[in-house]
PDB file of C-alpha atoms in Angstrom:
ATOM      1  CA  MET A   1      11.488 -11.942  48.264  1.00 87.00           C
ATOM      2  CA  LEU A   2      12.062 -15.000  44.950  1.00 87.00           C
ATOM      3  CA  ASN A   3      12.154 -17.427  47.720  1.00 94.00           C
ATOM      4  CA  ASN A   4       9.228 -16.745  49.177  1.00 95.00           C
ATOM      5  CA  ASP A   5       6.285 -17.409  47.144  1.00 94.00           C
ATOM      6  CA  ARG A   6       3.572 -16.248  49.971  1.00 93.00           C
ATOM      7  CA  GLN A   7       5.451 -13.420  50.075  1.00 93.00           C
ATOM      8  CA  LEU A   8       6.204 -11.851  46.696  1.00 92.00           C
ATOM      9  CA  GLU A   9       2.494 -12.403  45.959  1.00 90.00           C
ATOM     10  CA  GLU A  10       1.662  -9.835  48.472  1.00 90.00           C
ATOM     11  CA  TYR A  11       4.033  -7.528  47.448  1.00 89.00           C
ATOM     12  CA  LEU A  12       3.472  -7.653  43.730  1.00 88.00           C
ATOM     13  CA  PHE A  13      -0.419  -7.450  44.199  1.00 87.00           C
ATOM     14  CA  GLY A  14      -0.527  -3.782  44.284  1.00 87.00           C
ATOM     15  CA  HIS A  15       2.292  -2.982  43.399  1.00 91.00           C
ATOM     16  CA  ASP A  16       4.224  -1.809  39.949  1.00 90.00           C
ATOM     17  CA  ILE A  17       7.671  -1.218  39.239  1.00 89.00           C
ATOM     18  CA  LEU A  18       7.927   2.045  39.942  1.00 91.00           C
ATOM     19  CA  ASP A  19       6.995   1.218  43.751  1.00 93.00           C
ATOM     20  CA  LEU A  20      10.128  -1.517  43.124  1.00 89.00           C
ATOM     21  CA  LEU A  21      12.873   1.231  41.726  1.00 91.00           C
ATOM     22  CA  ASN A  22      11.788   2.921  44.798  1.00 92.00           C
ATOM     23  CA  GLU A  23      11.931   0.678  47.011  1.00 91.00           C
ATOM     24  CA  TYR A  24      14.733  -1.389  46.126  1.00 89.00           C
ATOM     25  CA  PRO A  25      17.102   1.083  44.415  1.00 92.00           C
ATOM     26  CA  ALA A  26      19.829  -0.520  41.761  1.00 90.00           C
ATOM     27  CA  THR A  27      21.898   0.887  39.003  1.00 92.00           C
ATOM     28  CA  PHE A  28      21.688   0.229  36.001  1.00 92.00           C
ATOM     29  CA  LEU A  29      21.664   1.168  32.312  1.00 96.00           C
ATOM     30  CA  PRO A  30      18.535   2.318  30.227  1.00 93.00           C
ATOM     31  CA  GLY A  31      19.349  -0.693  27.921  1.00 95.00           C
ATOM     32  CA  GLU A  32      19.564  -3.582  30.953  1.00 94.00           C
ATOM     33  CA  PHE A  33      16.859  -2.295  32.913  1.00 92.00           C
ATOM     34  CA  ILE A  34      14.729  -2.795  30.043  1.00 93.00           C
ATOM     35  CA  GLU A  35      15.695  -6.298  29.534  1.00 93.00           C
ATOM     36  CA  LEU A  36      14.886  -7.223  32.464  1.00 88.00           C
ATOM     37  CA  LEU A  37      11.328  -6.019  31.996  1.00 91.00           C
ATOM     38  CA  ARG A  38       8.636  -8.617  30.572  1.00 89.00           C
ATOM     39  CA  PRO A  39       6.006  -8.447  27.504  1.00 91.00           C
ATOM     40  CA  LEU A  40       3.244  -7.243  28.618  1.00 89.00           C
ATOM     41  CA  PRO A  41       0.595  -9.949  28.358  1.00 90.00           C
ATOM     42  CA  PRO A  42      -3.136  -9.978  27.113  1.00 92.00           C
ATOM     43  CA  ARG A  43      -5.743  -9.756  28.934  1.00 92.00           C
ATOM     44  CA  LEU A  44      -9.196 -11.890  28.572  1.00 92.00           C
ATOM     45  CA  TYR A  45     -12.550 -11.010  28.736  1.00 94.00           C
ATOM     46  CA  SER A  46     -15.388 -13.320  28.356  1.00 94.00           C
ATOM     47  CA  ILE A  47     -17.467 -11.895  25.580  1.00 96.00           C
ATOM     48  CA  SER A  48     -20.679 -10.481  26.214  1.00 97.00           C
ATOM     49  CA  SER A  49     -22.455 -10.645  23.103  1.00 98.00           C
ATOM     50  CA  SER A  50     -23.593 -13.341  20.815  1.00 97.00           C
ATOM     51  CA  GLN A  51     -23.348 -13.279  16.855  1.00 96.00           C
ATOM     52  CA  GLU A  52     -26.711 -14.170  16.584  1.00 97.00           C
ATOM     53  CA  ALA A  53     -27.491 -11.347  17.287  1.00 97.00           C
ATOM     54  CA  VAL A  54     -24.767  -8.360  16.908  1.00 97.00           C
ATOM     55  CA  GLY A  55     -22.990  -9.931  13.376  1.00 96.00           C
ATOM     56  CA  GLU A  56     -19.445  -8.812  13.681  1.00 94.00           C
ATOM     57  CA  GLU A  57     -18.956  -7.280  16.674  1.00 95.00           C
ATOM     58  CA  VAL A  58     -17.388  -8.329  19.563  1.00 95.00           C
ATOM     59  CA  HIS A  59     -19.355  -7.088  23.150  1.00 97.00           C
ATOM     60  CA  ILE A  60     -17.442  -7.264  26.036  1.00 97.00           C
ATOM     61  CA  THR A  61     -18.037  -6.508  29.599  1.00 97.00           C
ATOM     62  CA  VAL A  62     -15.097  -4.493  31.631  1.00 96.00           C
ATOM     63  CA  SER A  63     -14.801  -3.040  35.300  1.00 95.00           C
ATOM     64  CA  LYS A  64     -12.156  -0.390  35.858  1.00 94.00           C
ATOM     65  CA  VAL A  65      -9.822  -0.998  38.018  1.00 94.00           C
ATOM     66  CA  GLN A  66      -8.762   1.450  40.551  1.00 94.00           C
ATOM     67  CA  TYR A  67      -6.855   2.160  44.179  1.00 94.00           C
ATOM     68  CA  THR A  68      -4.701   4.354  45.470  1.00 94.00           C
ATOM     69  CA  ASN A  69      -1.759   2.845  47.199  1.00 92.00           C
ATOM     70  CA  LYS A  70       1.078   4.948  49.211  1.00 91.00           C
ATOM     71  CA  GLY A  71      -0.656   8.082  47.743  1.00 92.00           C
ATOM     72  CA  ARG A  72      -0.878   7.270  43.567  1.00 93.00           C
ATOM     73  CA  VAL A  73      -4.129   6.567  42.006  1.00 94.00           C
ATOM     74  CA  ARG A  74      -3.619   3.012  40.529  1.00 94.00           C
ATOM     75  CA  VAL A  75      -5.511   1.573  37.099  1.00 93.00           C
ATOM     76  CA  GLY A  76      -6.030  -1.726  35.406  1.00 93.00           C
ATOM     77  CA  ALA A  77      -2.858  -1.661  32.256  1.00 92.00           C
ATOM     78  CA  CYS A  78      -6.103  -2.558  29.882  1.00 95.00           C
ATOM     79  CA  SER A  79      -9.574  -1.995  31.871  1.00 96.00           C
ATOM     80  CA  GLY A  80      -7.565   1.486  32.351  1.00 95.00           C
ATOM     81  CA  TYR A  81      -6.606   2.251  29.232  1.00 95.00           C
ATOM     82  CA  LEU A  82      -9.846   1.141  27.306  1.00 95.00           C
ATOM     83  CA  ALA A  83     -12.137   3.520  30.084  1.00 94.00           C
ATOM     84  CA  GLU A  84      -9.533   6.064  29.687  1.00 94.00           C
ATOM     85  CA  THR A  85      -7.802   6.456  26.687  1.00 94.00           C
ATOM     86  CA  LEU A  86      -9.485   5.130  23.872  1.00 94.00           C
ATOM     87  CA  GLU A  87     -11.571   7.415  21.565  1.00 94.00           C
ATOM     88  CA  ALA A  88     -14.096   6.543  19.631  1.00 92.00           C
ATOM     89  CA  ASP A  89     -12.833   4.492  16.208  1.00 94.00           C
ATOM     90  CA  ASP A  90      -9.580   4.259  17.823  1.00 96.00           C
ATOM     91  CA  GLU A  91      -8.174   1.040  16.911  1.00 95.00           C
ATOM     92  CA  VAL A  92      -6.781  -2.031  19.368  1.00 92.00           C
ATOM     93  CA  LEU A  93      -5.328  -5.701  18.893  1.00 92.00           C
ATOM     94  CA  VAL A  94      -7.533  -8.350  19.765  1.00 94.00           C
ATOM     95  CA  TYR A  95      -7.373 -11.798  19.570  1.00 93.00           C
ATOM     96  CA  ILE A  96     -10.265 -14.146  20.134  1.00 93.00           C
ATOM     97  CA  GLU A  97      -9.524 -17.479  22.055  1.00 92.00           C
ATOM     98  CA  LYS A  98     -11.494 -20.666  21.819  1.00 88.00           C
ATOM     99  CA  ASN A  99     -13.468 -21.917  25.148  1.00 86.00           C
ATOM    100  CA  LYS A 100     -14.891 -24.818  23.352  1.00 86.00           C
ATOM    101  CA  ASN A 101     -16.903 -25.865  26.062  1.00 87.00           C
ATOM    102  CA  PHE A 102     -18.207 -23.202  28.276  1.00 93.00           C
ATOM    103  CA  ARG A 103     -20.841 -22.607  25.857  1.00 92.00           C
ATOM    104  CA  LEU A 104     -25.072 -23.169  25.507  1.00 95.00           C
ATOM    105  CA  PRO A 105     -25.302 -26.739  25.014  1.00 93.00           C
ATOM    106  CA  PRO A 106     -27.142 -27.548  22.189  1.00 82.00           C
ATOM    107  CA  ASN A 107     -30.622 -29.053  22.558  1.00 83.00           C
ATOM    108  CA  GLY A 108     -32.155 -26.273  24.953  1.00 87.00           C
ATOM    109  CA  ASP A 109     -32.400 -28.043  27.584  1.00 94.00           C
ATOM    110  CA  PRO A 110     -32.081 -26.089  31.268  1.00 97.00           C
ATOM    111  CA  ILE A 111     -29.216 -24.067  32.545  1.00 98.00           C
ATOM    112  CA  ILE A 112     -28.063 -22.010  35.878  1.00 98.00           C
ATOM    113  CA  MET A 113     -26.352 -19.375  35.086  1.00 98.00           C
ATOM    114  CA  ILE A 114     -24.135 -18.148  38.572  1.00 98.00           C
ATOM    115  CA  GLY A 115     -22.065 -15.206  38.449  1.00 97.00           C
ATOM    116  CA  ALA A 116     -20.530 -11.777  40.132  1.00 96.00           C
ATOM    117  CA  GLY A 117     -19.731  -8.470  39.184  1.00 95.00           C
ATOM    118  CA  THR A 118     -18.352  -8.486  34.937  1.00 96.00           C
ATOM    119  CA  GLY A 119     -18.896 -12.742  35.226  1.00 96.00           C
ATOM    120  CA  ILE A 120     -22.252 -11.694  34.314  1.00 97.00           C
ATOM    121  CA  ALA A 121     -20.991 -11.336  30.781  1.00 97.00           C
ATOM    122  CA  PRO A 122     -20.961 -14.964  29.332  1.00 97.00           C
ATOM    123  CA  TYR A 123     -24.928 -14.912  30.336  1.00 98.00           C
ATOM    124  CA  ARG A 124     -26.011 -12.147  28.536  1.00 98.00           C
ATOM    125  CA  ALA A 125     -24.694 -13.375  25.124  1.00 98.00           C
ATOM    126  CA  PHE A 126     -26.485 -16.771  25.881  1.00 98.00           C
ATOM    127  CA  LEU A 127     -29.750 -15.112  25.975  1.00 97.00           C
ATOM    128  CA  GLN A 128     -28.236 -13.082  23.505  1.00 97.00           C
ATOM    129  CA  HIS A 129     -28.263 -15.775  21.365  1.00 97.00           C
ATOM    130  CA  ARG A 130     -31.305 -17.640  22.142  1.00 96.00           C
ATOM    131  CA  GLU A 131     -33.719 -14.897  21.832  1.00 96.00           C
ATOM    132  CA  ALA A 132     -32.130 -14.695  18.074  1.00 96.00           C
ATOM    133  CA  THR A 133     -32.410 -18.510  17.834  1.00 94.00           C
ATOM    134  CA  GLY A 134     -35.864 -18.546  19.174  1.00 92.00           C
ATOM    135  CA  HIS A 135     -34.994 -20.730  21.467  1.00 89.00           C
ATOM    136  CA  LYS A 136     -37.087 -20.625  25.222  1.00 90.00           C
ATOM    137  CA  GLY A 137     -35.351 -23.502  27.642  1.00 89.00           C
ATOM    138  CA  LYS A 138     -35.704 -23.112  31.033  1.00 95.00           C
ATOM    139  CA  SER A 139     -33.606 -20.470  32.614  1.00 97.00           C
ATOM    140  CA  TRP A 140     -31.933 -19.667  35.756  1.00 98.00           C
ATOM    141  CA  LEU A 141     -29.415 -16.903  36.717  1.00 98.00           C
ATOM    142  CA  PHE A 142     -28.266 -16.122  39.713  1.00 98.00           C
ATOM    143  CA  PHE A 143     -26.078 -12.315  39.815  1.00 98.00           C
ATOM    144  CA  GLY A 144     -24.325 -11.356  42.847  1.00 96.00           C
ATOM    145  CA  GLU A 145     -23.186  -7.519  42.548  1.00 97.00           C
ATOM    146  CA  ARG A 146     -22.452  -4.367  45.260  1.00 95.00           C
ATOM    147  CA  ARG A 147     -25.431  -1.940  45.361  1.00 96.00           C
ATOM    148  CA  PHE A 148     -28.534  -2.388  43.165  1.00 96.00           C
ATOM    149  CA  SER A 149     -29.032   1.430  42.253  1.00 95.00           C
ATOM    150  CA  SER A 150     -25.367   1.365  40.112  1.00 94.00           C
ATOM    151  CA  ASP A 151     -24.499  -2.635  40.182  1.00 96.00           C
ATOM    152  CA  PHE A 152     -27.172  -3.622  38.375  1.00 97.00           C
ATOM    153  CA  LEU A 153     -25.249  -4.594  35.384  1.00 97.00           C
ATOM    154  CA  TYR A 154     -27.552  -5.058  31.645  1.00 98.00           C
ATOM    155  CA  GLN A 155     -30.424  -4.725  34.006  1.00 97.00           C
ATOM    156  CA  VAL A 156     -33.652  -4.172  31.361  1.00 97.00           C
ATOM    157  CA  GLU A 157     -31.830  -6.462  28.992  1.00 98.00           C
ATOM    158  CA  TRP A 158     -32.714  -9.321  31.997  1.00 98.00           C
ATOM    159  CA  GLN A 159     -36.382  -7.361  32.711  1.00 97.00           C
ATOM    160  CA  LYS A 160     -36.506  -7.969  28.653  1.00 97.00           C
ATOM    161  CA  TYR A 161     -35.482 -10.960  28.820  1.00 97.00           C
ATOM    162  CA  LEU A 162     -37.828 -12.272  31.839  1.00 97.00           C
ATOM    163  CA  LYS A 163     -40.651 -10.804  30.199  1.00 97.00           C
ATOM    164  CA  LYS A 164     -40.202 -12.984  26.698  1.00 96.00           C
ATOM    165  CA  GLY A 165     -40.096 -15.884  28.721  1.00 95.00           C
ATOM    166  CA  PHE A 166     -35.746 -16.660  27.717  1.00 96.00           C
ATOM    167  CA  LEU A 167     -34.830 -15.464  31.340  1.00 97.00           C
ATOM    168  CA  GLY A 168     -37.256 -17.900  33.619  1.00 97.00           C
ATOM    169  CA  LYS A 169     -36.114 -17.090  36.655  1.00 97.00           C
ATOM    170  CA  ILE A 170     -33.685 -14.174  38.540  1.00 98.00           C
ATOM    171  CA  ASP A 171     -32.340 -14.269  42.106  1.00 98.00           C
ATOM    172  CA  LEU A 172     -29.960 -11.059  43.175  1.00 97.00           C
ATOM    173  CA  ALA A 173     -27.625 -10.721  45.881  1.00 97.00           C
ATOM    174  CA  PHE A 174     -26.621  -6.689  46.518  1.00 97.00           C
ATOM    175  CA  SER A 175     -24.244  -6.621  49.337  1.00 95.00           C
ATOM    176  CA  ARG A 176     -23.975  -3.104  49.927  1.00 93.00           C
ATOM    177  CA  ASP A 177     -27.792  -2.828  50.263  1.00 94.00           C
ATOM    178  CA  GLN A 178     -28.533  -3.516  53.585  1.00 92.00           C
ATOM    179  CA  GLU A 179     -26.533  -4.413  56.872  1.00 89.00           C
ATOM    180  CA  THR A 180     -25.672  -7.486  56.990  1.00 91.00           C
ATOM    181  CA  LYS A 181     -23.729  -8.514  53.539  1.00 93.00           C
ATOM    182  CA  SER A 182     -25.346 -11.291  50.821  1.00 92.00           C
ATOM    183  CA  TYR A 183     -23.823 -12.525  48.216  1.00 96.00           C
ATOM    184  CA  VAL A 184     -25.051 -14.968  45.801  1.00 96.00           C
ATOM    185  CA  GLN A 185     -23.483 -18.284  47.529  1.00 97.00           C
ATOM    186  CA  HIS A 186     -26.259 -16.661  50.451  1.00 97.00           C
ATOM    187  CA  ARG A 187     -29.146 -17.270  47.148  1.00 97.00           C
ATOM    188  CA  LEU A 188     -28.092 -20.690  46.227  1.00 98.00           C
ATOM    189  CA  SER A 189     -29.240 -21.632  49.628  1.00 97.00           C
ATOM    190  CA  ARG A 190     -32.525 -20.198  49.546  1.00 97.00           C
ATOM    191  CA  GLN A 191     -32.871 -22.065  46.832  1.00 98.00           C
ATOM    192  CA  GLN A 192     -31.316 -24.828  47.773  1.00 98.00           C
ATOM    193  CA  GLU A 193     -34.573 -27.155  47.469  1.00 98.00           C
ATOM    194  CA  LYS A 194     -35.274 -26.666  43.202  1.00 98.00           C
ATOM    195  CA  LEU A 195     -31.588 -25.650  42.995  1.00 97.00           C
ATOM    196  CA  PHE A 196     -31.364 -29.160  43.041  1.00 98.00           C
ATOM    197  CA  LYS A 197     -34.211 -30.606  42.170  1.00 97.00           C
ATOM    198  CA  TRP A 198     -32.870 -28.647  38.572  1.00 98.00           C
ATOM    199  CA  MET A 199     -29.708 -30.316  38.699  1.00 97.00           C
ATOM    200  CA  ASN A 200     -30.657 -33.876  39.353  1.00 96.00           C
ATOM    201  CA  ASP A 201     -33.540 -32.797  36.274  1.00 96.00           C
ATOM    202  CA  GLY A 202     -30.437 -32.513  33.925  1.00 96.00           C
ATOM    203  CA  ALA A 203     -29.872 -28.640  34.043  1.00 97.00           C
ATOM    204  CA  TYR A 204     -26.268 -27.125  32.870  1.00 97.00           C
ATOM    205  CA  LEU A 205     -24.530 -25.006  35.584  1.00 98.00           C
ATOM    206  CA  TYR A 206     -22.281 -22.702  34.561  1.00 98.00           C
ATOM    207  CA  LEU A 207     -20.016 -20.208  37.040  1.00 98.00           C
ATOM    208  CA  CYS A 208     -17.978 -17.416  35.945  1.00 97.00           C
ATOM    209  CA  GLY A 209     -16.209 -14.485  37.798  1.00 92.00           C
ATOM    210  CA  ASP A 210     -13.897 -14.544  40.495  1.00 92.00           C
ATOM    211  CA  LYS A 211     -11.516 -17.228  41.272  1.00 91.00           C
ATOM    212  CA  LYS A 212     -10.190 -16.618  44.459  1.00 88.00           C
ATOM    213  CA  LYS A 213     -13.060 -15.776  46.631  1.00 93.00           C
ATOM    214  CA  MET A 214     -16.362 -15.909  44.870  1.00 95.00           C
ATOM    215  CA  ALA A 215     -15.474 -18.883  42.493  1.00 96.00           C
ATOM    216  CA  VAL A 216     -14.475 -21.059  45.718  1.00 96.00           C
ATOM    217  CA  ASP A 217     -17.745 -20.177  48.075  1.00 97.00           C
ATOM    218  CA  VAL A 218     -19.747 -20.567  45.553  1.00 97.00           C
ATOM    219  CA  GLU A 219     -18.190 -24.182  44.831  1.00 97.00           C
ATOM    220  CA  LYS A 220     -18.742 -24.566  48.718  1.00 97.00           C
ATOM    221  CA  THR A 221     -21.807 -23.797  48.383  1.00 98.00           C
ATOM    222  CA  LEU A 222     -22.984 -26.523  46.227  1.00 98.00           C
ATOM    223  CA  LEU A 223     -21.302 -29.131  48.081  1.00 98.00           C
ATOM    224  CA  GLU A 224     -23.228 -28.130  50.881  1.00 98.00           C
ATOM    225  CA  ILE A 225     -26.731 -28.087  48.905  1.00 98.00           C
ATOM    226  CA  ILE A 226     -25.905 -31.767  47.181  1.00 98.00           C
ATOM    227  CA  SER A 227     -25.225 -32.986  50.692  1.00 98.00           C
ATOM    228  CA  LYS A 228     -28.110 -31.788  52.413  1.00 97.00           C
ATOM    229  CA  GLN A 229     -30.993 -32.103  49.401  1.00 98.00           C
ATOM    230  CA  GLY A 230     -29.272 -35.665  48.239  1.00 97.00           C
ATOM    231  CA  GLY A 231     -28.814 -36.861  51.525  1.00 97.00           C
ATOM    232  CA  MET A 232     -25.501 -37.779  50.859  1.00 97.00           C
ATOM    233  CA  THR A 233     -21.754 -37.321  53.020  1.00 97.00           C
ATOM    234  CA  SER A 234     -19.214 -34.681  51.943  1.00 96.00           C
ATOM    235  CA  GLU A 235     -17.262 -36.956  49.920  1.00 97.00           C
ATOM    236  CA  LYS A 236     -20.203 -38.569  47.814  1.00 97.00           C
ATOM    237  CA  ALA A 237     -21.381 -34.412  47.116  1.00 98.00           C
ATOM    238  CA  LYS A 238     -17.616 -34.394  45.728  1.00 97.00           C
ATOM    239  CA  GLU A 239     -18.452 -37.206  44.147  1.00 98.00           C
ATOM    240  CA  TYR A 240     -21.483 -35.973  41.926  1.00 98.00           C
ATOM    241  CA  LEU A 241     -19.689 -32.657  41.353  1.00 97.00           C
ATOM    242  CA  HIS A 242     -17.551 -34.289  39.692  1.00 97.00           C
ATOM    243  CA  ARG A 243     -19.273 -36.609  37.657  1.00 97.00           C
ATOM    244  CA  LEU A 244     -21.518 -32.937  36.488  1.00 97.00           C
ATOM    245  CA  LYS A 245     -18.293 -32.076  35.493  1.00 96.00           C
ATOM    246  CA  LYS A 246     -17.158 -35.387  33.522  1.00 96.00           C
ATOM    247  CA  GLU A 247     -20.424 -34.553  32.099  1.00 95.00           C
ATOM    248  CA  LYS A 248     -20.110 -30.683  30.341  1.00 95.00           C
ATOM    249  CA  ARG A 249     -22.788 -30.214  32.628  1.00 97.00           C
ATOM    250  CA  TYR A 250     -21.256 -27.707  35.228  1.00 97.00           C
ATOM    251  CA  LEU A 251     -18.547 -25.306  33.529  1.00 97.00           C
ATOM    252  CA  THR A 252     -16.772 -22.927  35.054  1.00 95.00           C
ATOM    253  CA  GLU A 253     -14.629 -19.462  33.440  1.00 94.00           C
ATOM    254  CA  VAL A 254     -13.191 -18.301  36.265  1.00 92.00           C
ATOM    255  CA  TYR A 255     -10.172 -15.246  36.752  1.00 88.00           C
TER     256      TYR A 255
END
């Protein structure tokens, strides 16, 4: 299995060390087993707050991973720990990993924020920062989740920012609230004419969320929009998006 990357990836997804021991039993001493294990890697979460607004606090947006496989309920190592084990005032080991690129433009330029699920986190920080510093630059949020009633993260805050003028526009996609599933890329397509105009007028484009599915679908949709609205070939559309990346006007934080 170690020599077949695809087979290995499929097995590792959703399985843990107990599955391995049950399905591929071997004889070894406890110390030998411990030496085979790697250190638990850190989990990285986007910060969903601005120091200008909350001082020394750091807010994060975490969705607990939970699923059942082979008769056992599994939870994410870090998300399960944060959600189920910690009590108020407990201490955890944390560190800050800087992202020098994924940040607000310094001069209040227009921003287009695209995210699904916990990918909403940095945009909450962006608008907290703009409110705290008094910047009301043009802003447009595209957000997708499963259900409006249970998954509209920070709903009251977005409504407050809309009312105060720190958020200009919001487009929402709740995939399970209707028979035909609607995702954030579908909302982009519906607004493609205005979206392309914003991009041409100098807006900064941000994408945050799932790397394997959502980010791929969104970037594919963006290329289709650029091609159609700009009257370009697919190759020219790729060059356009690459230019935005080079100018640091198309910024991603995917995981």
